[in-house]
Amino acid sequence: MFACDRKLDIVGTTVCGLLTAYGGGILRDFLLQDEGVYFMSHPYLFLLCVGLCFFVFYFRGIFRHLPSLIFLCDTLSVALYAVAGASKAFDCGSGVVMSVVLGAIVGVGGGAIRDSFVGEVPGIFKSSNYYAVAALGGSFAYVFFVELGVDPAAAAALCVLTVLVLRYASVYFDWRTGDDPVDLTRYVSRPFKWLACVVRALFLGGGKKERRRRMRGRRVERDDGALYEEKPTGHSDEKRRSALDSADTLKYMR
């Protein structure tokens, strides 16, 4: 349906379907380098996927009236791919962290590759309801329960349940991965600004008020009783006094 909505032909639809189905698994097999690429040793699955792509392309009108079913199938596919990725990585001894990461990569990697091939920013990188987060949560649930000694089949069921709950809850409550995050710089920088003010006050002769007073200069009384403001010139006191004496000399010469 992704390809049909973008007016791709039968070749583009089939390629998008294959990328979505096998992209995440190819990434997993490439990273693990354990038993080769899975889909190359199971050609009947490849033919089944091609047949499904043809069916969806020529009967896409049926699926346009079943958005809820498509959403459920999409969520289940993410959950099952997350189980496949996390279980294989864990069986290969990748450890807890990398098993969770690889499970999430397999769950959403195919869709990200598909989006990149059609020239779009992958949907998992944009603000949306929980998708990659759901895959990550499901992978974590699987690895967590397997580590506790739960049967892998039961852990896989809990993984699927976790993905379903996170995905549907994010849609129902409109939980989204925000595209306008809060900038914490001003909160973190406050202690450093306070410390800088203390250092200036202790070692540099005052803070902002002192600097403003220096920039304003000082008031000087002329011989005629008028006051004028002497602007700081950056010279030493001796040079400033010399400049004042020169000004008085010029005044008397006039």
mmCIF file of C-alpha atoms in Angstrom:
data_model
loop_
_atom_site.group_PDB
_atom_site.id
_atom_site.type_symbol
_atom_site.label_atom_id
_atom_site.label_comp_id
_atom_site.label_asym_id
_atom_site.label_seq_id
_atom_site.Cartn_x
_atom_site.Cartn_y
_atom_site.Cartn_z
ATOM 1 C CA MET A 1 0.000 0.000 0.000
ATOM 2 C CA PHE A 2 2.958 2.322 0.610
ATOM 3 C CA ALA A 3 4.036 1.901 -3.016
ATOM 4 C CA CYS A 4 0.492 2.182 -4.377
ATOM 5 C CA ASP A 5 -0.088 5.456 -2.541
ATOM 6 C CA ARG A 6 3.022 6.840 -4.302
ATOM 7 C CA LYS A 7 1.861 5.734 -7.756
ATOM 8 C CA LEU A 8 4.640 3.190 -8.281
ATOM 9 C CA ASP A 9 4.294 0.515 -10.925
ATOM 10 C CA ILE A 10 4.295 -3.232 -10.360
ATOM 11 C CA VAL A 11 8.108 -3.360 -10.313
ATOM 12 C CA GLY A 12 8.361 -0.561 -7.760
ATOM 13 C CA THR A 13 5.647 -2.136 -5.640
ATOM 14 C CA THR A 14 7.397 -5.498 -5.642
ATOM 15 C CA VAL A 15 10.780 -3.973 -4.815
ATOM 16 C CA CYS A 16 9.282 -1.953 -1.946
ATOM 17 C CA GLY A 17 7.594 -5.071 -0.603
ATOM 18 C CA LEU A 18 10.815 -7.092 -0.751
ATOM 19 C CA LEU A 19 12.830 -4.316 0.884
ATOM 20 C CA THR A 20 10.311 -4.039 3.688
ATOM 21 C CA ALA A 21 10.189 -7.790 4.208
ATOM 22 C CA TYR A 22 13.889 -8.582 3.969
ATOM 23 C CA GLY A 23 15.724 -5.322 4.670
ATOM 24 C CA GLY A 24 15.886 -5.666 8.445
ATOM 25 C CA GLY A 25 16.794 -9.349 8.274
ATOM 26 C CA ILE A 26 19.604 -8.683 5.799
ATOM 27 C CA LEU A 27 21.030 -6.052 8.130
ATOM 28 C CA ARG A 28 20.851 -8.517 11.022
ATOM 29 C CA ASP A 29 22.541 -11.321 9.074
ATOM 30 C CA PHE A 30 25.200 -8.953 7.792
ATOM 31 C CA LEU A 31 26.011 -7.741 11.300
ATOM 32 C CA LEU A 32 25.954 -11.178 12.916
ATOM 33 C CA GLN A 33 27.641 -13.037 10.029
ATOM 34 C CA ASP A 34 26.454 -16.330 11.467
ATOM 35 C CA GLU A 35 24.736 -18.521 8.861
ATOM 36 C CA GLY A 36 24.574 -16.374 5.755
ATOM 37 C CA VAL A 37 21.568 -14.418 4.518
ATOM 38 C CA TYR A 38 18.307 -16.084 5.533
ATOM 39 C CA PHE A 39 16.116 -15.334 2.521
ATOM 40 C CA MET A 40 18.695 -16.677 0.046
ATOM 41 C CA SER A 41 18.399 -20.139 1.589
ATOM 42 C CA HIS A 42 14.568 -20.063 1.600
ATOM 43 C CA PRO A 43 13.454 -19.241 -1.961
ATOM 44 C CA TYR A 44 9.848 -20.275 -1.379
ATOM 45 C CA LEU A 45 9.443 -17.372 1.069
ATOM 46 C CA PHE A 46 10.806 -15.051 -1.588
ATOM 47 C CA LEU A 47 8.242 -16.286 -4.111
ATOM 48 C CA LEU A 48 5.463 -15.970 -1.522
ATOM 49 C CA CYS A 49 6.428 -12.358 -0.855
ATOM 50 C CA VAL A 50 6.460 -11.568 -4.583
ATOM 51 C CA GLY A 51 3.026 -13.156 -4.957
ATOM 52 C CA LEU A 52 1.636 -11.066 -2.108
ATOM 53 C CA CYS A 53 3.032 -7.904 -3.702
ATOM 54 C CA PHE A 54 1.257 -8.738 -6.964
ATOM 55 C CA PHE A 55 -1.989 -9.453 -5.139
ATOM 56 C CA VAL A 56 -1.904 -6.165 -3.209
ATOM 57 C CA PHE A 57 -1.028 -4.201 -6.348
ATOM 58 C CA TYR A 58 -3.913 -5.538 -8.429
ATOM 59 C CA PHE A 59 -6.476 -5.677 -5.615
ATOM 60 C CA ARG A 60 -5.449 -2.572 -3.675
ATOM 61 C CA GLY A 61 -9.038 -1.313 -3.628
ATOM 62 C CA ILE A 62 -9.900 -4.016 -1.094
ATOM 63 C CA PHE A 63 -7.233 -2.906 1.347
ATOM 64 C CA ARG A 64 -8.163 0.777 1.156
ATOM 65 C CA HIS A 65 -11.349 -0.092 3.059
ATOM 66 C CA LEU A 66 -9.489 -2.006 5.770
ATOM 67 C CA PRO A 67 -7.236 0.538 7.508
ATOM 68 C CA SER A 68 -7.660 -1.083 10.919
ATOM 69 C CA LEU A 69 -6.612 -4.475 9.561
ATOM 70 C CA ILE A 70 -3.589 -2.962 7.835
ATOM 71 C CA PHE A 71 -2.568 -1.213 11.044
ATOM 72 C CA LEU A 72 -2.873 -4.469 12.993
ATOM 73 C CA CYS A 73 -0.844 -6.404 10.419
ATOM 74 C CA ASP A 74 1.819 -3.699 10.383
ATOM 75 C CA THR A 75 2.093 -3.791 14.176
ATOM 76 C CA LEU A 76 2.235 -7.586 14.238
ATOM 77 C CA SER A 77 4.949 -7.589 11.592
ATOM 78 C CA VAL A 78 7.051 -5.193 13.676
ATOM 79 C CA ALA A 79 6.569 -7.413 16.727
ATOM 80 C CA LEU A 80 7.436 -10.651 14.920
ATOM 81 C CA TYR A 81 10.485 -9.152 13.251
ATOM 82 C CA ALA A 82 11.634 -7.818 16.618
ATOM 83 C CA VAL A 83 11.312 -11.321 18.063
ATOM 84 C CA ALA A 84 13.243 -12.803 15.141
ATOM 85 C CA GLY A 85 16.040 -10.276 15.453
ATOM 86 C CA ALA A 86 16.384 -10.361 19.222
ATOM 87 C CA SER A 87 16.196 -14.157 19.455
ATOM 88 C CA LYS A 88 18.837 -14.798 16.805
ATOM 89 C CA ALA A 89 21.168 -12.167 18.223
ATOM 90 C CA PHE A 90 20.747 -13.569 21.726
ATOM 91 C CA ASP A 91 21.363 -17.127 20.529
ATOM 92 C CA CYS A 92 24.562 -15.966 18.836
ATOM 93 C CA GLY A 93 25.845 -14.612 22.149
ATOM 94 C CA SER A 94 25.566 -10.920 21.288
ATOM 95 C CA GLY A 95 24.670 -9.975 24.850
ATOM 96 C CA VAL A 96 21.654 -8.212 26.275
ATOM 97 C CA VAL A 97 22.221 -4.722 24.896
ATOM 98 C CA MET A 98 23.098 -5.699 21.336
ATOM 99 C CA SER A 99 20.279 -8.248 21.214
ATOM 100 C CA VAL A 100 17.781 -5.514 22.056
ATOM 101 C CA VAL A 101 19.316 -3.158 19.489
ATOM 102 C CA LEU A 102 19.353 -5.782 16.743
ATOM 103 C CA GLY A 103 15.762 -6.717 17.516
ATOM 104 C CA ALA A 104 14.705 -3.105 17.011
ATOM 105 C CA ILE A 105 16.794 -2.837 13.826
ATOM 106 C CA VAL A 106 15.140 -5.900 12.325
ATOM 107 C CA GLY A 107 11.710 -4.640 13.388
ATOM 108 C CA VAL A 108 11.923 -1.260 11.652
ATOM 109 C CA GLY A 109 14.988 -1.535 9.401
ATOM 110 C CA GLY A 110 13.089 -2.767 6.363
ATOM 111 C CA GLY A 111 10.703 0.178 6.436
ATOM 112 C CA ALA A 112 13.583 2.634 6.844
ATOM 113 C CA ILE A 113 15.389 1.168 3.816
ATOM 114 C CA ARG A 114 12.176 1.285 1.773
ATOM 115 C CA ASP A 115 11.595 4.960 2.612
ATOM 116 C CA SER A 116 15.178 5.811 1.667
ATOM 117 C CA PHE A 117 14.835 4.065 -1.703
ATOM 118 C CA VAL A 118 11.846 6.220 -2.671
ATOM 119 C CA GLY A 119 13.631 9.411 -1.602
ATOM 120 C CA GLU A 120 11.860 10.098 1.685
ATOM 121 C CA VAL A 121 13.068 10.603 5.216
ATOM 122 C CA PRO A 122 12.424 7.304 7.024
ATOM 123 C CA GLY A 123 9.252 7.482 9.066
ATOM 124 C CA ILE A 124 11.031 6.282 12.205
ATOM 125 C CA PHE A 125 13.159 9.455 12.122
ATOM 126 C CA LYS A 126 10.161 11.814 12.105
ATOM 127 C CA SER A 127 7.626 12.754 14.737
ATOM 128 C CA SER A 128 5.074 9.945 14.882
ATOM 129 C CA ASN A 129 3.289 7.541 17.178
ATOM 130 C CA TYR A 130 5.499 4.922 18.753
ATOM 131 C CA TYR A 131 6.973 2.714 16.058
ATOM 132 C CA ALA A 132 10.686 2.285 16.668
ATOM 133 C CA VAL A 133 9.983 2.771 20.378
ATOM 134 C CA ALA A 134 7.519 -0.120 20.270
ATOM 135 C CA ALA A 135 10.065 -2.351 18.514
ATOM 136 C CA LEU A 136 12.699 -1.416 21.064
ATOM 137 C CA GLY A 137 10.305 -2.121 23.937
ATOM 138 C CA GLY A 138 9.314 -5.492 22.492
ATOM 139 C CA SER A 139 12.937 -6.529 21.984
ATOM 140 C CA PHE A 140 13.753 -5.516 25.527
ATOM 141 C CA ALA A 141 10.805 -7.528 26.854
ATOM 142 C CA TYR A 142 11.943 -10.640 24.989
ATOM 143 C CA VAL A 143 15.566 -10.443 26.176
ATOM 144 C CA PHE A 144 14.514 -9.540 29.713
ATOM 145 C CA PHE A 145 12.215 -12.524 30.140
ATOM 146 C CA VAL A 146 14.644 -14.944 28.506
ATOM 147 C CA GLU A 147 17.306 -13.761 30.942
ATOM 148 C CA LEU A 148 14.894 -14.525 33.787
ATOM 149 C CA GLY A 149 14.591 -18.102 32.558
ATOM 150 C CA VAL A 150 11.199 -17.821 30.857
ATOM 151 C CA ASP A 151 10.576 -20.172 27.949
ATOM 152 C CA PRO A 152 11.529 -18.479 24.630
ATOM 153 C CA ALA A 153 8.050 -19.096 23.188
ATOM 154 C CA ALA A 154 6.420 -17.364 26.155
ATOM 155 C CA ALA A 155 8.976 -14.557 25.944
ATOM 156 C CA ALA A 156 8.131 -14.136 22.255
ATOM 157 C CA ALA A 157 4.421 -13.870 23.107
ATOM 158 C CA LEU A 158 5.212 -11.224 25.725
ATOM 159 C CA CYS A 159 7.291 -9.354 23.159
ATOM 160 C CA VAL A 160 4.371 -9.293 20.719
ATOM 161 C CA LEU A 161 2.027 -8.160 23.484
ATOM 162 C CA THR A 162 4.410 -5.357 24.481
ATOM 163 C CA VAL A 163 4.635 -4.059 20.926
ATOM 164 C CA LEU A 164 0.848 -4.163 20.506
ATOM 165 C CA VAL A 165 0.233 -2.317 23.778
ATOM 166 C CA LEU A 166 2.811 0.391 23.057
ATOM 167 C CA ARG A 167 1.663 0.917 19.480
ATOM 168 C CA TYR A 168 -2.067 1.072 20.182
ATOM 169 C CA ALA A 169 -1.623 3.121 23.362
ATOM 170 C CA SER A 170 0.494 5.677 21.497
ATOM 171 C CA VAL A 171 -2.250 6.075 18.896
ATOM 172 C CA TYR A 172 -5.093 6.191 21.421
ATOM 173 C CA PHE A 173 -3.403 8.725 23.726
ATOM 174 C CA ASP A 174 -1.569 10.455 20.853
ATOM 175 C CA TRP A 175 1.850 9.824 22.331
ATOM 176 C CA ARG A 176 4.438 10.996 19.833
ATOM 177 C CA THR A 177 8.167 11.221 19.512
ATOM 178 C CA GLY A 178 8.407 15.015 19.583
ATOM 179 C CA ASP A 179 10.054 16.989 16.767
ATOM 180 C CA ASP A 180 10.526 20.084 18.975
ATOM 181 C CA PRO A 181 12.471 18.888 22.020
ATOM 182 C CA VAL A 182 12.996 21.069 25.080
ATOM 183 C CA ASP A 183 16.328 22.875 25.073
ATOM 184 C CA LEU A 184 17.903 22.284 28.494
ATOM 185 C CA THR A 185 20.890 24.543 27.853
ATOM 186 C CA ARG A 186 19.498 27.505 29.773
ATOM 187 C CA TYR A 187 18.764 25.319 32.792
ATOM 188 C CA VAL A 188 22.171 23.664 32.799
ATOM 189 C CA SER A 189 24.039 26.926 32.211
ATOM 190 C CA ARG A 190 22.584 28.738 35.235
ATOM 191 C CA PRO A 191 25.084 27.327 37.785
ATOM 192 C CA PHE A 192 27.969 28.180 35.457
ATOM 193 C CA LYS A 193 26.712 31.741 35.002
ATOM 194 C CA TRP A 194 26.422 32.114 38.764
ATOM 195 C CA LEU A 195 29.968 30.779 39.190
ATOM 196 C CA ALA A 196 31.256 33.185 36.542
ATOM 197 C CA CYS A 197 29.651 36.117 38.388
ATOM 198 C CA VAL A 198 31.287 35.009 41.642
ATOM 199 C CA VAL A 199 34.694 34.743 39.970
ATOM 200 C CA ARG A 200 34.348 38.197 38.420
ATOM 201 C CA ALA A 201 33.284 39.679 41.734
ATOM 202 C CA LEU A 202 36.183 38.096 43.640
ATOM 203 C CA PHE A 203 39.044 38.329 41.170
ATOM 204 C CA LEU A 204 38.115 40.849 38.494
ATOM 205 C CA GLY A 205 36.769 43.681 40.604
ATOM 206 C CA GLY A 206 33.025 43.440 40.388
ATOM 207 C CA GLY A 207 30.290 42.252 38.152
ATOM 208 C CA LYS A 208 27.890 43.915 35.730
ATOM 209 C CA LYS A 209 27.229 46.996 37.851
ATOM 210 C CA GLU A 210 30.931 47.660 38.196
ATOM 211 C CA ARG A 211 31.479 47.324 34.466
ATOM 212 C CA ARG A 212 28.585 49.688 33.743
ATOM 213 C CA ARG A 213 30.023 52.235 36.164
ATOM 214 C CA ARG A 214 33.380 52.042 34.448
ATOM 215 C CA MET A 215 31.845 52.437 31.023
ATOM 216 C CA ARG A 216 29.881 55.488 32.151
ATOM 217 C CA GLY A 217 33.103 57.125 33.277
ATOM 218 C CA ARG A 218 33.279 59.760 35.999
ATOM 219 C CA ARG A 219 32.008 63.301 36.357
ATOM 220 C CA VAL A 220 34.654 66.030 36.286
ATOM 221 C CA GLU A 221 34.100 69.672 37.317
ATOM 222 C CA ARG A 222 35.419 72.333 35.006
ATOM 223 C CA ASP A 223 36.878 75.606 36.137
ATOM 224 C CA ASP A 224 33.642 77.373 35.282
ATOM 225 C CA GLY A 225 31.721 75.066 37.619
ATOM 226 C CA ALA A 226 30.096 72.977 34.886
ATOM 227 C CA LEU A 227 30.174 69.206 35.118
ATOM 228 C CA TYR A 228 31.003 66.947 32.241
ATOM 229 C CA GLU A 229 31.408 63.202 31.995
ATOM 230 C CA GLU A 230 34.852 61.896 31.251
ATOM 231 C CA LYS A 231 34.645 58.797 29.071
ATOM 232 C CA PRO A 232 37.192 56.057 29.720
ATOM 233 C CA THR A 233 39.800 55.877 26.996
ATOM 234 C CA GLY A 234 41.580 52.720 28.092
ATOM 235 C CA HIS A 235 44.676 54.698 29.169
ATOM 236 C CA SER A 236 46.294 54.693 32.547
ATOM 237 C CA ASP A 237 45.543 57.349 35.171
ATOM 238 C CA GLU A 238 48.720 59.262 34.296
ATOM 239 C CA LYS A 239 47.752 59.499 30.639
ATOM 240 C CA ARG A 240 44.230 60.607 31.528
ATOM 241 C CA ARG A 241 45.588 63.323 33.779
ATOM 242 C CA SER A 242 47.966 64.397 31.015
ATOM 243 C CA ALA A 243 45.054 64.620 28.618
ATOM 244 C CA LEU A 244 43.129 66.802 31.091
ATOM 245 C CA ASP A 245 46.126 69.110 31.530
ATOM 246 C CA SER A 246 46.457 69.441 27.779
ATOM 247 C CA ALA A 247 42.780 70.324 27.512
ATOM 248 C CA ASP A 248 43.154 73.007 30.197
ATOM 249 C CA THR A 249 46.190 74.416 28.391
ATOM 250 C CA LEU A 250 44.280 74.655 25.128
ATOM 251 C CA LYS A 251 41.387 76.362 26.925
ATOM 252 C CA TYR A 252 43.664 79.069 28.381
ATOM 253 C CA MET A 253 45.438 79.548 25.036
ATOM 254 C CA ARG A 254 42.120 80.427 23.467
#
